[in-house]
Amino acid sequence: MCLFLIFAPMTVFYLNDLTPDQVVLNPDQSKHAARVLRLKQGAVLVLSDGRGAWHQGELKSVGKHCEVAIVQRHFQPPDAYEIHLAVAPTKNMNRYEWLVEKATEIGMHQLLPFFSNHSERQQLKQDRVERVVEAAAKQSLRAYLPKVAVARSFESLMNLDFEGKKFIAHCQDSPRKLLKDSYLIGSNALVLIGPEGDFSPKEVAMALDSGFEPITLGNGRYRTETAALMACHTLHLLNQ
Amino acid sequence: MCLFLIFAPMTVFYLNDLTPDQVVLNPDQSKHAARVLRLKQGAVLVLSDGRGAWHQGELKSVGKHCEVAIVQRHFQPPDAYEIHLAVAPTKNMNRYEWLVEKATEIGMHQLLPFFSNHSERQQLKQDRVERVVEAAAKQSLRAYLPKVAVARSFESLMNLDFEGKKFIAHCQDSPRKLLKDSYLIGSNALVLIGPEGDFSPKEVAMALDSGFEPITLGNGRYRTETAALMACHTLHLLNQ
């Protein structure tokens, strides 16, 4: 927490490999550092590998390939639990990207986009979603970048090897418990959120057969992205 | 809950006065009913006054001024607690409107926009915010329309006559408890969320003097609209 405060006004750069003592920002990051942030030689910045590293770096040279020396290494331990959200892309991509941004800020660990029987949208630009994740992680100072799985079919979610509790938030009129009463604090959770037209009855039956517990998030009628965010924040809050 | 399910695929029309046995939709609502939803004479719809009424109506005539007979009256009791969010408008209005939509879906009772020392935006279109509230309440089937107070100064929030606990979610490095540990279940809460640049130290001092308790929502760096939504959902969840 203290480290977050010290570095609060600074900018985070995510680089895959931070093992060397000196690293090079990619052309986009270099441009951002040099032209947008107007950083000068000697400027202090934060480097993360998105897997817990939260290092302090010093800008050694400014240009198309900015060089940064790592001056202090710090590792943030991972959360004791993981939040996996399997969410059908919404018809309107702005709503989905909004969800990705907010879930990243709050602390989602993995997003698993999937296409359901009732999905109006049957394709997703993976790189676009990943860019939203990185921007939101930067903004909210996350040492762990949420993973974005490749979009898959609903069926392939059924066979997923997952260590933790699995939930399906459907809207059908059958018994469901509140997520907050079904979740076990400290455990991993995978929550399935359907598209605008909800899951098909066949999908719900398949999920129940595959060990997913039926849940509800409250007594309102929530949009896909709202339900997904409520699920993410519920799990985050219960572990707080 | 049952009533929500019965009426789930239907459309809600908010009218201020539902005391007569027959009411008239305003021109916008009539257009929506006739041209968008293509409702015919005899169609069943939901009428609410936004203050708990959740009546069933039958369309008697379709035109520029649709007439609706109230065939069944139902009143939903209010929540035992109230969530009041005082949120400084964000620089980007889309972010603010997004918050208004989501907080309405989740169950905010009142929004109090205010301008802070660090607010980049110093004006707000009240009617636009109210339209977002109504659309979201319709979508999420709310019998209570959240109120939108007229935008005010930070100072005028200090003298607000409020029955319940008052919180300020500032980002300064001073002791703060988590909202979930500070809130008393079942009570009314007023939560202050600052603009992009946070509250000024003077504002924080004034709030503490005026009985606001300092809180935090977690250990991330959250955007204004994210923090406001987290506060709203935290209070909703604790009362669930």
Coordinates of C-alpha atoms in Angstrom, one line a residue:
Chain A
M1 CA 0.0 0.0 0.0
C2 CA 2.8 2.4 1.0
L3 CA 4.5 1.8 -2.3
F4 CA 1.4 2.6 -4.2
L5 CA 1.2 5.9 -2.5
I6 CA 4.8 6.8 -3.2
F7 CA 4.5 6.0 -6.8
A8 CA 0.9 7.3 -7.2
P9 CA 1.6 10.2 -9.6
M10 CA 4.0 8.1 -11.7
T11 CA 3.5 6.1 -14.8
V12 CA 3.7 2.4 -15.0
F13 CA 5.3 0.6 -18.0
Y14 CA 4.6 -3.1 -18.5
L15 CA 7.5 -5.1 -20.0
N16 CA 7.5 -8.8 -20.3
D17 CA 11.0 -9.4 -19.2
L18 CA 12.4 -7.4 -16.3
T19 CA 15.3 -9.8 -15.3
P20 CA 18.1 -7.6 -16.9
D21 CA 19.4 -4.6 -15.0
Q22 CA 18.8 -2.4 -17.9
V23 CA 15.7 -2.6 -20.2
V24 CA 14.4 -0.9 -23.3
L25 CA 10.9 0.5 -23.7
N26 CA 9.1 -0.5 -26.9
P27 CA 8.5 2.2 -29.6
D28 CA 5.0 3.0 -28.4
Q29 CA 6.1 3.2 -24.8
S30 CA 9.2 5.3 -25.8
K31 CA 7.0 7.7 -27.7
H32 CA 4.6 7.9 -24.7
A33 CA 7.5 8.6 -22.3
A34 CA 9.2 11.1 -24.5
R35 CA 6.4 13.0 -26.3
V36 CA 3.3 12.7 -24.0
L37 CA 4.9 12.6 -20.6
R38 CA 8.0 14.6 -21.7
L39 CA 10.2 12.6 -19.4
K40 CA 13.8 13.6 -19.3
Q41 CA 17.0 11.6 -18.6
G42 CA 17.0 10.7 -14.9
A43 CA 13.2 10.6 -14.5
V44 CA 11.9 7.9 -12.2
L45 CA 9.3 5.5 -13.4
V46 CA 7.7 2.2 -12.4
L47 CA 8.3 -1.0 -14.4
S48 CA 6.1 -4.1 -14.0
D49 CA 6.0 -7.4 -15.8
G50 CA 2.3 -7.7 -14.9
R51 CA 3.1 -10.7 -12.8
G52 CA 3.9 -9.1 -9.5
A53 CA 7.1 -7.1 -10.3
W54 CA 6.8 -3.5 -9.3
H55 CA 10.3 -2.1 -9.9
Q56 CA 11.6 1.4 -9.8
G57 CA 13.5 2.5 -12.9
E58 CA 15.6 5.5 -14.0
L59 CA 15.5 6.8 -17.5
K60 CA 19.0 6.6 -19.0
S61 CA 18.3 7.7 -22.5
V62 CA 15.3 9.2 -24.3
G63 CA 14.5 8.5 -27.9
K64 CA 12.8 5.9 -30.1
H65 CA 14.0 3.2 -27.8
C66 CA 14.2 4.6 -24.3
E67 CA 16.7 2.8 -22.0
V68 CA 15.8 2.3 -18.4
A69 CA 18.0 1.1 -15.5
I70 CA 16.3 -0.9 -12.8
V71 CA 17.3 0.7 -9.6
Q72 CA 15.1 -1.0 -7.1
R73 CA 13.2 -4.3 -7.3
H74 CA 10.0 -5.0 -5.4
F75 CA 7.6 -7.9 -5.8
Q76 CA 4.0 -7.7 -4.7
P77 CA 2.6 -11.0 -3.5
P78 CA -0.4 -12.3 -5.5
D79 CA -3.9 -12.3 -4.0
A80 CA -4.9 -15.4 -2.1
Y81 CA -7.9 -15.9 -4.3
E82 CA -8.6 -15.4 -8.0
I83 CA -11.6 -13.9 -9.8
H84 CA -12.3 -15.4 -13.2
L85 CA -15.1 -13.7 -15.2
A86 CA -16.5 -15.6 -18.2
V87 CA -18.6 -12.9 -19.9
A88 CA -20.4 -13.1 -23.2
P89 CA -19.5 -10.0 -25.3
T90 CA -22.3 -7.5 -25.4
K91 CA -23.9 -6.3 -28.7
N92 CA -22.5 -2.8 -28.0
M93 CA -18.7 -3.2 -27.7
N94 CA -18.4 0.1 -25.6
R95 CA -20.3 -1.7 -22.8
Y96 CA -17.9 -4.6 -22.9
E97 CA -14.8 -2.5 -22.9
W98 CA -16.3 -0.5 -20.1
L99 CA -16.6 -3.7 -18.1
V100 CA -13.1 -4.8 -18.9
E101 CA -11.8 -1.4 -17.7
K102 CA -13.7 -1.4 -14.5
A103 CA -13.1 -5.1 -13.6
T104 CA -9.4 -4.5 -14.1
E105 CA -9.5 -1.5 -11.8
I106 CA -11.3 -3.5 -9.2
G107 CA -9.2 -6.6 -9.4
M108 CA -10.3 -9.2 -11.9
H109 CA -7.7 -11.9 -12.5
Q110 CA -8.9 -13.4 -15.8
L111 CA -11.5 -12.6 -18.4
L112 CA -12.8 -15.4 -20.5
P113 CA -15.0 -14.1 -23.3
F114 CA -17.4 -16.7 -24.7
F115 CA -20.2 -16.9 -27.3
S116 CA -23.5 -18.2 -26.2
N117 CA -26.6 -19.4 -28.1
H118 CA -28.2 -16.0 -27.6
S119 CA -25.1 -13.9 -28.3
E120 CA -25.7 -11.3 -31.0
R121 CA -22.0 -10.7 -31.2
Q122 CA -20.0 -13.7 -32.4
Q123 CA -16.6 -12.2 -32.7
L124 CA -14.2 -10.2 -30.5
K125 CA -11.0 -8.3 -31.1
Q126 CA -8.7 -9.8 -28.6
D127 CA -5.9 -7.2 -29.0
R128 CA -8.4 -4.3 -28.4
V129 CA -9.6 -5.9 -25.1
E130 CA -5.9 -6.4 -24.1
R131 CA -5.2 -2.8 -24.7
V132 CA -8.1 -1.8 -22.5
V133 CA -6.8 -4.1 -19.8
E134 CA -3.3 -2.6 -19.9
A135 CA -4.6 1.0 -19.9
A136 CA -6.8 0.3 -16.9
A137 CA -4.1 -1.6 -15.0
K138 CA -1.7 1.3 -15.6
Q139 CA -4.4 3.8 -14.3
S140 CA -5.1 1.7 -11.2
L141 CA -1.5 0.7 -10.5
R142 CA -1.9 -3.0 -10.8
A143 CA 1.2 -5.2 -10.4
Y144 CA -0.8 -8.1 -11.9
L145 CA -2.2 -7.7 -15.4
P146 CA -5.5 -9.6 -15.8
K147 CA -5.3 -12.4 -18.4
V148 CA -7.6 -12.3 -21.4
A149 CA -8.4 -15.8 -22.7
V150 CA -9.1 -16.3 -26.3
A151 CA -12.8 -16.1 -27.0
R152 CA -14.4 -19.6 -27.0
S153 CA -17.7 -21.4 -27.3
F154 CA -20.0 -21.9 -24.3
E155 CA -19.4 -25.7 -24.6
S156 CA -15.7 -25.4 -24.2
L157 CA -16.2 -23.6 -20.8
M158 CA -18.0 -26.7 -19.6
N159 CA -14.8 -28.8 -19.8
L160 CA -12.5 -26.1 -18.4
D161 CA -10.1 -27.4 -15.8
F162 CA -10.7 -25.0 -13.0
E163 CA -9.6 -25.3 -9.4
G164 CA -12.3 -23.4 -7.4
K165 CA -16.0 -22.8 -7.3
K166 CA -17.9 -22.3 -10.5
F167 CA -21.1 -20.2 -10.8
I168 CA -23.6 -19.3 -13.4
A169 CA -25.6 -16.1 -13.1
H170 CA -28.7 -16.9 -15.1
C171 CA -32.0 -15.1 -15.1
Q172 CA -34.4 -18.1 -15.3
D173 CA -37.1 -18.7 -12.7
S174 CA -35.5 -21.5 -10.7
P175 CA -33.8 -21.6 -7.3
R176 CA -30.6 -19.6 -7.1
K177 CA -28.6 -18.3 -4.1
L178 CA -27.0 -14.9 -3.8
L179 CA -23.4 -15.0 -4.9
K180 CA -22.3 -13.6 -1.6
D181 CA -23.9 -16.5 0.2
S182 CA -22.5 -19.2 -2.2
Y183 CA -18.9 -18.1 -2.4
L184 CA -16.3 -19.4 0.0
I185 CA -13.9 -16.6 1.1
G186 CA -10.3 -17.1 0.0
S187 CA -11.2 -19.5 -2.8
N188 CA -11.0 -19.1 -6.6
A189 CA -14.2 -18.4 -8.4
L190 CA -15.3 -18.6 -12.0
V191 CA -18.5 -16.7 -12.7
L192 CA -20.5 -17.1 -16.0
I193 CA -22.5 -14.1 -17.1
G194 CA -24.7 -14.4 -20.2
P195 CA -25.5 -12.1 -23.1
E196 CA -28.4 -9.7 -23.4
G197 CA -30.9 -12.5 -24.1
D198 CA -29.6 -14.6 -21.1
F199 CA -28.4 -18.2 -21.4
S200 CA -30.6 -20.7 -23.3
P201 CA -32.3 -23.3 -21.1
K202 CA -30.1 -25.9 -22.6
E203 CA -27.0 -24.0 -21.6
V204 CA -28.2 -23.6 -18.1
A205 CA -28.9 -27.3 -17.9
M206 CA -25.4 -28.1 -19.2
A207 CA -23.8 -25.8 -16.7
L208 CA -25.6 -27.3 -13.8
D209 CA -24.6 -30.7 -15.0
S210 CA -21.0 -29.6 -15.2
G211 CA -20.9 -28.5 -11.6
F212 CA -21.8 -24.8 -11.9
E213 CA -23.9 -23.4 -9.0
P214 CA -26.8 -21.2 -10.0
I215 CA -26.6 -17.7 -8.5
T216 CA -28.2 -14.3 -8.5
L217 CA -26.7 -10.9 -7.8
G218 CA -29.8 -9.2 -6.5
N219 CA -33.4 -8.6 -7.3
G220 CA -33.0 -6.1 -10.2
R221 CA -32.8 -6.8 -13.9
Y222 CA -29.1 -6.1 -14.6
R223 CA -27.4 -5.5 -17.9
T224 CA -24.7 -8.1 -18.8
E225 CA -21.8 -5.7 -18.0
T226 CA -23.5 -4.5 -14.8
A227 CA -24.0 -8.1 -13.5
A228 CA -20.4 -9.0 -14.4
L229 CA -19.0 -6.0 -12.5
M230 CA -21.3 -6.7 -9.5
A231 CA -19.9 -10.3 -9.4
C232 CA -16.3 -9.0 -9.6
H233 CA -16.8 -6.5 -6.9
T234 CA -18.8 -8.9 -4.7
L235 CA -15.9 -11.4 -4.7
H236 CA -13.3 -8.6 -4.2
L237 CA -15.3 -7.1 -1.3
L238 CA -15.8 -10.5 0.5
N239 CA -12.0 -11.0 0.4
Q240 CA -11.3 -7.4 1.6
Chain B
M1 CA -39.6 -10.2 -6.8
C2 CA -42.4 -12.3 -8.3
L3 CA -44.0 -9.2 -9.8
F4 CA -40.7 -8.3 -11.4
L5 CA -40.6 -11.7 -13.1
I6 CA -44.1 -11.5 -14.4
F7 CA -43.5 -8.1 -15.9
A8 CA -39.9 -8.7 -17.0
P9 CA -40.4 -8.4 -20.7
M10 CA -42.6 -5.4 -20.4
T11 CA -41.9 -1.7 -20.5
V12 CA -42.2 0.7 -17.6
F13 CA -43.7 4.1 -18.0
Y14 CA -43.0 6.7 -15.3
L15 CA -45.9 9.1 -14.7
N16 CA -46.0 11.6 -11.8
D17 CA -49.6 11.1 -10.9
L18 CA -51.2 7.7 -10.9
T19 CA -54.1 8.4 -8.6
P20 CA -56.8 8.4 -11.5
D21 CA -58.1 5.2 -12.9
Q22 CA -57.2 6.3 -16.4
V23 CA -54.0 8.2 -17.3
V24 CA -52.5 9.7 -20.4
L25 CA -48.9 9.1 -21.5
N26 CA -47.0 12.2 -22.5
P27 CA -46.1 12.8 -26.2
D28 CA -42.6 11.2 -25.9
Q29 CA -44.0 8.1 -24.1
S30 CA -46.9 7.9 -26.5
K31 CA -44.5 8.0 -29.5
H32 CA -42.3 5.3 -27.8
A33 CA -45.4 3.1 -27.1
A34 CA -46.9 3.5 -30.6
R35 CA -43.9 3.7 -32.9
V36 CA -41.0 2.0 -31.2
L37 CA -42.8 -0.8 -29.2
R38 CA -45.7 -0.8 -31.7
L39 CA -48.1 -1.5 -28.8
K40 CA -51.7 -2.0 -29.8
Q41 CA -55.0 -1.3 -28.0
G42 CA -55.3 -3.9 -25.2
A43 CA -51.5 -4.2 -24.6
V44 CA -50.5 -4.6 -21.0
L45 CA -47.8 -2.3 -19.5
V46 CA -46.3 -1.2 -16.2
L47 CA -46.9 2.2 -14.8
S48 CA -44.8 3.6 -12.0
D49 CA -44.7 7.0 -10.2
G50 CA -41.1 6.4 -9.3
R51 CA -42.1 6.5 -5.7
G52 CA -43.1 2.8 -5.2
A53 CA -46.2 2.4 -7.4
W54 CA -45.9 -0.5 -9.7
H55 CA -49.3 -0.7 -11.4
Q56 CA -50.5 -2.8 -14.3
G57 CA -52.1 -0.8 -17.1
E58 CA -54.1 -1.6 -20.3
L59 CA -53.7 0.5 -23.4
K60 CA -57.1 2.0 -24.2
S61 CA -56.2 4.1 -27.2
V62 CA -53.0 4.6 -29.3
G63 CA -52.0 7.9 -30.7
K64 CA -50.2 11.2 -29.8
H65 CA -51.7 10.9 -26.3
C66 CA -52.1 7.2 -25.5
E67 CA -54.7 6.5 -22.9
V68 CA -54.1 3.8 -20.3
A69 CA -56.5 2.3 -17.8
I70 CA -55.0 1.2 -14.5
V71 CA -56.2 -2.4 -14.0
Q72 CA -54.1 -3.5 -11.0
R73 CA -52.4 -1.5 -8.3
H74 CA -49.3 -2.6 -6.5
F75 CA -47.0 -0.8 -4.2
Q76 CA -43.5 -1.8 -3.5
P77 CA -42.2 -0.9 0.0
P78 CA -39.1 1.2 0.1
D79 CA -35.7 -0.1 1.1
A80 CA -34.9 0.1 4.8
Y81 CA -31.8 2.1 4.1
E82 CA -30.8 4.8 1.6
I83 CA -27.7 5.3 -0.5
H84 CA -26.9 8.9 -1.2
L85 CA -23.9 9.5 -3.5
A86 CA -22.3 13.0 -3.7
V87 CA -20.1 12.8 -6.7
A88 CA -18.1 15.5 -8.4
P89 CA -18.8 15.5 -12.1
T90 CA -15.9 14.0 -14.1
K91 CA -14.1 15.9 -16.8
N92 CA -15.5 13.4 -19.4
M93 CA -19.3 13.4 -19.1
N94 CA -19.5 9.9 -20.6
R95 CA -17.9 8.6 -17.4
Y96 CA -20.3 10.4 -15.2
E97 CA -23.4 9.3 -17.2
W98 CA -22.1 5.8 -17.1
L99 CA -21.9 6.0 -13.3
V100 CA -25.4 7.4 -13.1
E101 CA -26.7 4.5 -15.2
K102 CA -24.9 1.8 -13.2
A103 CA -25.7 3.3 -9.8
T104 CA -29.4 3.5 -10.8
E105 CA -29.3 -0.1 -11.9
I106 CA -27.7 -1.2 -8.6
G107 CA -29.9 0.8 -6.3
M108 CA -28.7 4.3 -5.5
H109 CA -31.4 6.5 -3.9
Q110 CA -30.1 9.9 -4.5
L111 CA -27.3 11.6 -6.5
L112 CA -25.9 14.9 -5.3
P113 CA -23.5 16.4 -7.9
F114 CA -21.1 18.9 -6.4
F115 CA -18.2 21.0 -7.6
S116 CA -15.0 20.8 -5.7
N117 CA -11.8 22.9 -5.6
H118 CA -10.1 20.5 -8.1
S119 CA -13.1 20.0 -10.4
E120 CA -12.3 20.6 -14.0
R121 CA -16.0 20.6 -14.8
Q122 CA -17.9 23.3 -13.2
Q123 CA -21.3 22.8 -14.8
L124 CA -23.7 19.9 -15.3
K125 CA -26.8 19.5 -17.4
Q126 CA -29.4 18.4 -14.8
D127 CA -32.0 17.2 -17.3
R128 CA -29.5 15.1 -19.2
V129 CA -28.6 13.3 -15.9
E130 CA -32.3 12.8 -15.1
R131 CA -32.9 11.2 -18.5
V132 CA -30.1 8.7 -17.9
V133 CA -31.6 7.9 -14.5
E134 CA -35.0 7.3 -16.0
A135 CA -33.7 5.1 -18.8
A136 CA -31.7 3.0 -16.4
A137 CA -34.5 2.7 -13.9
K138 CA -36.8 1.5 -16.8
Q139 CA -34.2 -1.0 -17.9
S140 CA -33.6 -2.4 -14.4
L141 CA -37.3 -2.3 -13.4
R142 CA -37.1 0.1 -10.5
A143 CA -40.2 1.2 -8.7
Y144 CA -38.2 4.0 -7.1
L145 CA -36.6 6.6 -9.3
P146 CA -33.4 7.9 -7.7
K147 CA -33.5 11.6 -7.1
V148 CA -31.0 13.9 -8.7
A149 CA -30.2 17.0 -6.6
V150 CA -29.3 20.3 -8.2
A151 CA -25.5 20.6 -8.5
R152 CA -24.1 22.5 -5.6
S153 CA -20.8 23.7 -4.1
F154 CA -18.7 21.5 -1.8
E155 CA -19.4 23.9 1.0
S156 CA -23.2 23.5 0.8
L157 CA -22.7 19.8 1.3
M158 CA -21.2 20.5 4.7
N159 CA -24.4 22.0 6.1
L160 CA -26.6 19.3 4.6
D161 CA -29.3 18.1 7.0
F162 CA -28.7 14.4 6.7
E163 CA -30.1 11.6 8.9
G164 CA -27.5 8.8 8.7
K165 CA -23.7 8.3 8.5
K166 CA -21.6 10.6 6.4
F167 CA -18.4 9.4 4.7
I168 CA -15.7 11.1 2.6
A169 CA -13.6 8.8 0.3
H170 CA -10.5 10.9 -0.1
C171 CA -7.0 9.7 -1.3
Q172 CA -4.8 11.5 1.1
D173 CA -2.3 9.7 3.3
S174 CA -4.1 9.7 6.6
P175 CA -5.9 7.0 8.6
R176 CA -9.1 5.8 6.8
K177 CA -11.2 2.7 7.4
L178 CA -12.8 0.6 4.7
L179 CA -16.3 1.6 3.9
K180 CA -17.5 -1.9 4.6
D181 CA -16.1 -1.7 8.2
S182 CA -17.4 1.8 8.8
Y183 CA -21.0 1.4 7.6
L184 CA -23.8 0.3 9.9
I185 CA -26.2 -2.1 8.1
G186 CA -29.7 -0.8 7.7
S187 CA -28.7 2.9 8.1
N188 CA -28.7 5.7 5.6
A189 CA -25.3 6.6 4.1
L190 CA -24.0 9.7 2.3
V191 CA -20.7 9.1 0.5
L192 CA -18.6 11.9 -0.9
I193 CA -16.4 11.1 -3.9
G194 CA -14.0 13.7 -5.3
P195 CA -13.0 14.7 -8.8
E196 CA -10.0 13.5 -10.8
G197 CA -7.6 15.5 -8.7
D198 CA -9.1 14.4 -5.4
F199 CA -10.4 16.7 -2.7
S200 CA -8.2 19.6 -1.6
P201 CA -6.6 19.3 1.9
K202 CA -8.9 22.1 3.0
E203 CA -12.0 20.3 1.8
V204 CA -11.0 17.1 3.6
A205 CA -10.4 19.1 6.8
M206 CA -13.8 20.8 6.5
A207 CA -15.5 17.4 5.9
L208 CA -13.9 15.9 9.0
D209 CA -14.9 18.9 11.0
S210 CA -18.5 18.5 9.7
G211 CA -18.7 14.9 10.9
F212 CA -17.8 13.0 7.8
E213 CA -15.8 9.8 8.5
P214 CA -12.8 9.2 6.2
I215 CA -13.0 6.0 4.3
T216 CA -11.2 4.0 1.6
L217 CA -12.7 1.5 -0.9
G218 CA -9.6 -0.7 -1.3
N219 CA -5.9 -0.5 -2.1
G220 CA -6.1 0.5 -5.8
R221 CA -6.1 3.9 -7.4
Y222 CA -9.7 4.2 -8.6
R223 CA -11.2 6.6 -11.0
T224 CA -13.9 8.9 -9.7
E225 CA -16.8 6.9 -11.3
T226 CA -15.3 3.6 -10.3
A227 CA -15.0 4.6 -6.6
A228 CA -18.5 5.9 -6.6
L229 CA -19.9 2.7 -8.1
M230 CA -17.9 0.6 -5.6
A231 CA -19.3 2.7 -2.7
C232 CA -22.8 2.2 -4.1
H233 CA -22.4 -1.5 -4.6
T234 CA -20.7 -2.0 -1.2
L235 CA -23.7 -0.4 0.6
H236 CA -26.2 -2.4 -1.5
L237 CA -24.3 -5.7 -0.8
L238 CA -24.0 -5.2 2.9
N239 CA -27.8 -4.7 3.0
Q240 CA -28.5 -7.7 0.8

